[in-house]
C-alpha positions as a printed NumPy array, in Angstrom:
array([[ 19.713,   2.202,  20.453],
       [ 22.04 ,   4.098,  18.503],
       [ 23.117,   1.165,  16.57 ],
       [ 19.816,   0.577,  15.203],
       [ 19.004,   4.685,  14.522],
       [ 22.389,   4.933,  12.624],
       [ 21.617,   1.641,  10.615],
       [ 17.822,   3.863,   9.575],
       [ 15.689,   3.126,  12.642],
       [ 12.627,   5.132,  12.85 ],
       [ 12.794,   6.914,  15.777],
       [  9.086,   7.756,  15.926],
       [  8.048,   4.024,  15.91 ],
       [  5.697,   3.279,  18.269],
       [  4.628,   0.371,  21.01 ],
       [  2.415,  -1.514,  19.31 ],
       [  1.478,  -4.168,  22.32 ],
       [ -1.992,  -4.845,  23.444],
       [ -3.261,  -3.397,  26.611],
       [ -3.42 ,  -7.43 ,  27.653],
       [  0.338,  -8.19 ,  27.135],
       [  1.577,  -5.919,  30.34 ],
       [  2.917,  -8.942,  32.382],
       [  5.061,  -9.931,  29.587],
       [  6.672,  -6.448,  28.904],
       [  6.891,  -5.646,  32.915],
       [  8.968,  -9.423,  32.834],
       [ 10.779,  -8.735,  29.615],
       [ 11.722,  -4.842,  28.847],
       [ 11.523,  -3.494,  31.874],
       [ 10.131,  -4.025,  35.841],
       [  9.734,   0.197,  36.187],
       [  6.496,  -0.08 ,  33.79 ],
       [  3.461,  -0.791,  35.967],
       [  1.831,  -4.235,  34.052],
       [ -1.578,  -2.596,  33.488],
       [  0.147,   0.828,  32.657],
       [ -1.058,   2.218,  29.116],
       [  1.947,   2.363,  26.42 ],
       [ -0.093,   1.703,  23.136],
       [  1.748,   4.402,  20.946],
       [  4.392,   4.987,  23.124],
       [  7.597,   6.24 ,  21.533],
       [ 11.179,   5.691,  22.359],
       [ 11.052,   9.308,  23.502],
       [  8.229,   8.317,  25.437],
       [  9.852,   5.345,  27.634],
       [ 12.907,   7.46 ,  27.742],
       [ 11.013,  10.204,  29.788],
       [  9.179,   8.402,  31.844],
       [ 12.667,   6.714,  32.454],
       [ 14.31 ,   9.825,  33.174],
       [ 17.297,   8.512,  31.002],
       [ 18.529,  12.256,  30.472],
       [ 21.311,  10.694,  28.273],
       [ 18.976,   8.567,  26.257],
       [ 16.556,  12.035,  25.636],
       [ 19.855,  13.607,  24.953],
       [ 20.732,  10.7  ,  21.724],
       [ 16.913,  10.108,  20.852],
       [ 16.368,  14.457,  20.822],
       [ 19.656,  16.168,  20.114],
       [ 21.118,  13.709,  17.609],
       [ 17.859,  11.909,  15.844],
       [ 15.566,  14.354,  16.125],
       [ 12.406,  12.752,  18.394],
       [  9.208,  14.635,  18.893],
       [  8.39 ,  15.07 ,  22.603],
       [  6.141,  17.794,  22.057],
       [  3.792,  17.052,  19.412],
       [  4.06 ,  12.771,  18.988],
       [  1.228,  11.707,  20.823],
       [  0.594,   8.08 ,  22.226],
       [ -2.914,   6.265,  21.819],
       [ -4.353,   8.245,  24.55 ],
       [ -3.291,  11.359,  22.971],
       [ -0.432,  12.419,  25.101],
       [  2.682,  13.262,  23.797],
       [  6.379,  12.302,  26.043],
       [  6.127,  15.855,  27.963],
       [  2.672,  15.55 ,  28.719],
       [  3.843,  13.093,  31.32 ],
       [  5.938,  15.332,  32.876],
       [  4.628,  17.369,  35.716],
       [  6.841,  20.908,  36.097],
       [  6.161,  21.236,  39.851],
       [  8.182,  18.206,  40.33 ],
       [ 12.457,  18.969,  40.321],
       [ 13.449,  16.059,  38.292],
       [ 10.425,  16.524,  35.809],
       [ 11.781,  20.147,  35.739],
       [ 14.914,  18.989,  34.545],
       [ 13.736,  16.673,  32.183],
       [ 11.863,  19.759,  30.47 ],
       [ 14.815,  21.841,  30.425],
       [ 16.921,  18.893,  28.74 ],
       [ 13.889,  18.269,  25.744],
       [ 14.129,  21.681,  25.106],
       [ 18.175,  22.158,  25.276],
       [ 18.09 ,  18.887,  22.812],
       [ 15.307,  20.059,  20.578],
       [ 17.508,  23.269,  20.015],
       [ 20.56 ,  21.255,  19.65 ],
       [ 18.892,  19.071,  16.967],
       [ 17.341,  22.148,  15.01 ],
       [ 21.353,  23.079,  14.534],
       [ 22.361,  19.962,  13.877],
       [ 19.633,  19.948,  11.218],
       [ 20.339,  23.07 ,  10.028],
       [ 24.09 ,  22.184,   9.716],
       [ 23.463,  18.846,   7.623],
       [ 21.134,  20.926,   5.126],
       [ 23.896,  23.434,   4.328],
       [ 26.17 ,  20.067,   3.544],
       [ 23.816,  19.343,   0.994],
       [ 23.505,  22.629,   0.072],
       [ 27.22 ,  22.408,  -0.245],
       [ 27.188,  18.862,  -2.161],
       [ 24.226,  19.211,  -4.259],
       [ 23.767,  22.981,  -5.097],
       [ 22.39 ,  22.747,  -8.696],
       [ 19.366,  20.233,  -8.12 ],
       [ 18.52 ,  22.563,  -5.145],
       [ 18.342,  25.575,  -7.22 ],
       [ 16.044,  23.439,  -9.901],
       [ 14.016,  22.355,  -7.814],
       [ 13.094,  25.96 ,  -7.225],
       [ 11.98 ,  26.802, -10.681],
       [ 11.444,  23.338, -12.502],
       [  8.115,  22.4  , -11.52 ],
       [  6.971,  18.525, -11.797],
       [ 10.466,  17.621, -12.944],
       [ 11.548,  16.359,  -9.873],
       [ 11.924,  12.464, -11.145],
       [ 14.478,  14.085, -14.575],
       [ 16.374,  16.011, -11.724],
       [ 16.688,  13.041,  -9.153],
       [ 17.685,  11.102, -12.286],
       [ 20.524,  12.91 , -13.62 ],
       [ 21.995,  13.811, -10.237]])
């Protein structure tokens, strides 16, 4: 998985099987999913929470940024939807979304002040030079 986000994955790309192809995806990706369950939408995010894969949430989260709050599935539920808080492991997986969502807001913040740091001038531009976005991106 990280092989394919590093190489520009979208990480928000969703499960676009037919309700009618379960028996193929419980035989080929994965015997845990139910063969009439519902996945139209689902996320990476999604499958990883329903997985429990803590260190899969932790990669698809903290390092690439995945939406398990607002990223909603055909049905209109979104990964922590799925999660019920009475339940320990569930509990958990809600405290490890929103360690990783805070550890990605960081990281994000970090890699902006690198640019920042790279690019300072178009930044500042940007700013006051309004609709010359395409000059600016072209001598930079």
């Amino acid at each position: 998985v990280q092989l394919l986000l590093d190489a520009g994955a979208d990480v928000h790309i969703e499960d676009l099987t037919n309700p009618y192809v379960g028996g193929i995806r419980h035989e080929l990706f994965s015997n845990k999913i139910h063969v009439n369950a519902p996945t139209q939408g689902w996320t990476a995010i999604h499958f990883a929470v329903a997985f429990f894969n803590t260190d899969m949430i932790k990669l698809l989260v903290g390092r690439y940024g995945a939406d398990a709050y607002t990223k909603c599935d055909k049905r209109g539920y979104c990964a922590a939807d799925y999660l019920d808080e009475s339940s320990g492991k569930s509990a958990e997986i809600l405290d490890v979304l929103e360690a990783e969502n805070k550890n990605y807001q960081l990281h994000k913040q970090r890699l902006e002040r690198e640019l920042r740091l790279k690019y300072p001038i178009e930044e500042e531009l940007k700013k006051y030079i309004v609709g010359q976005i395409l000059p600016i991106n072209s001598v930079s």
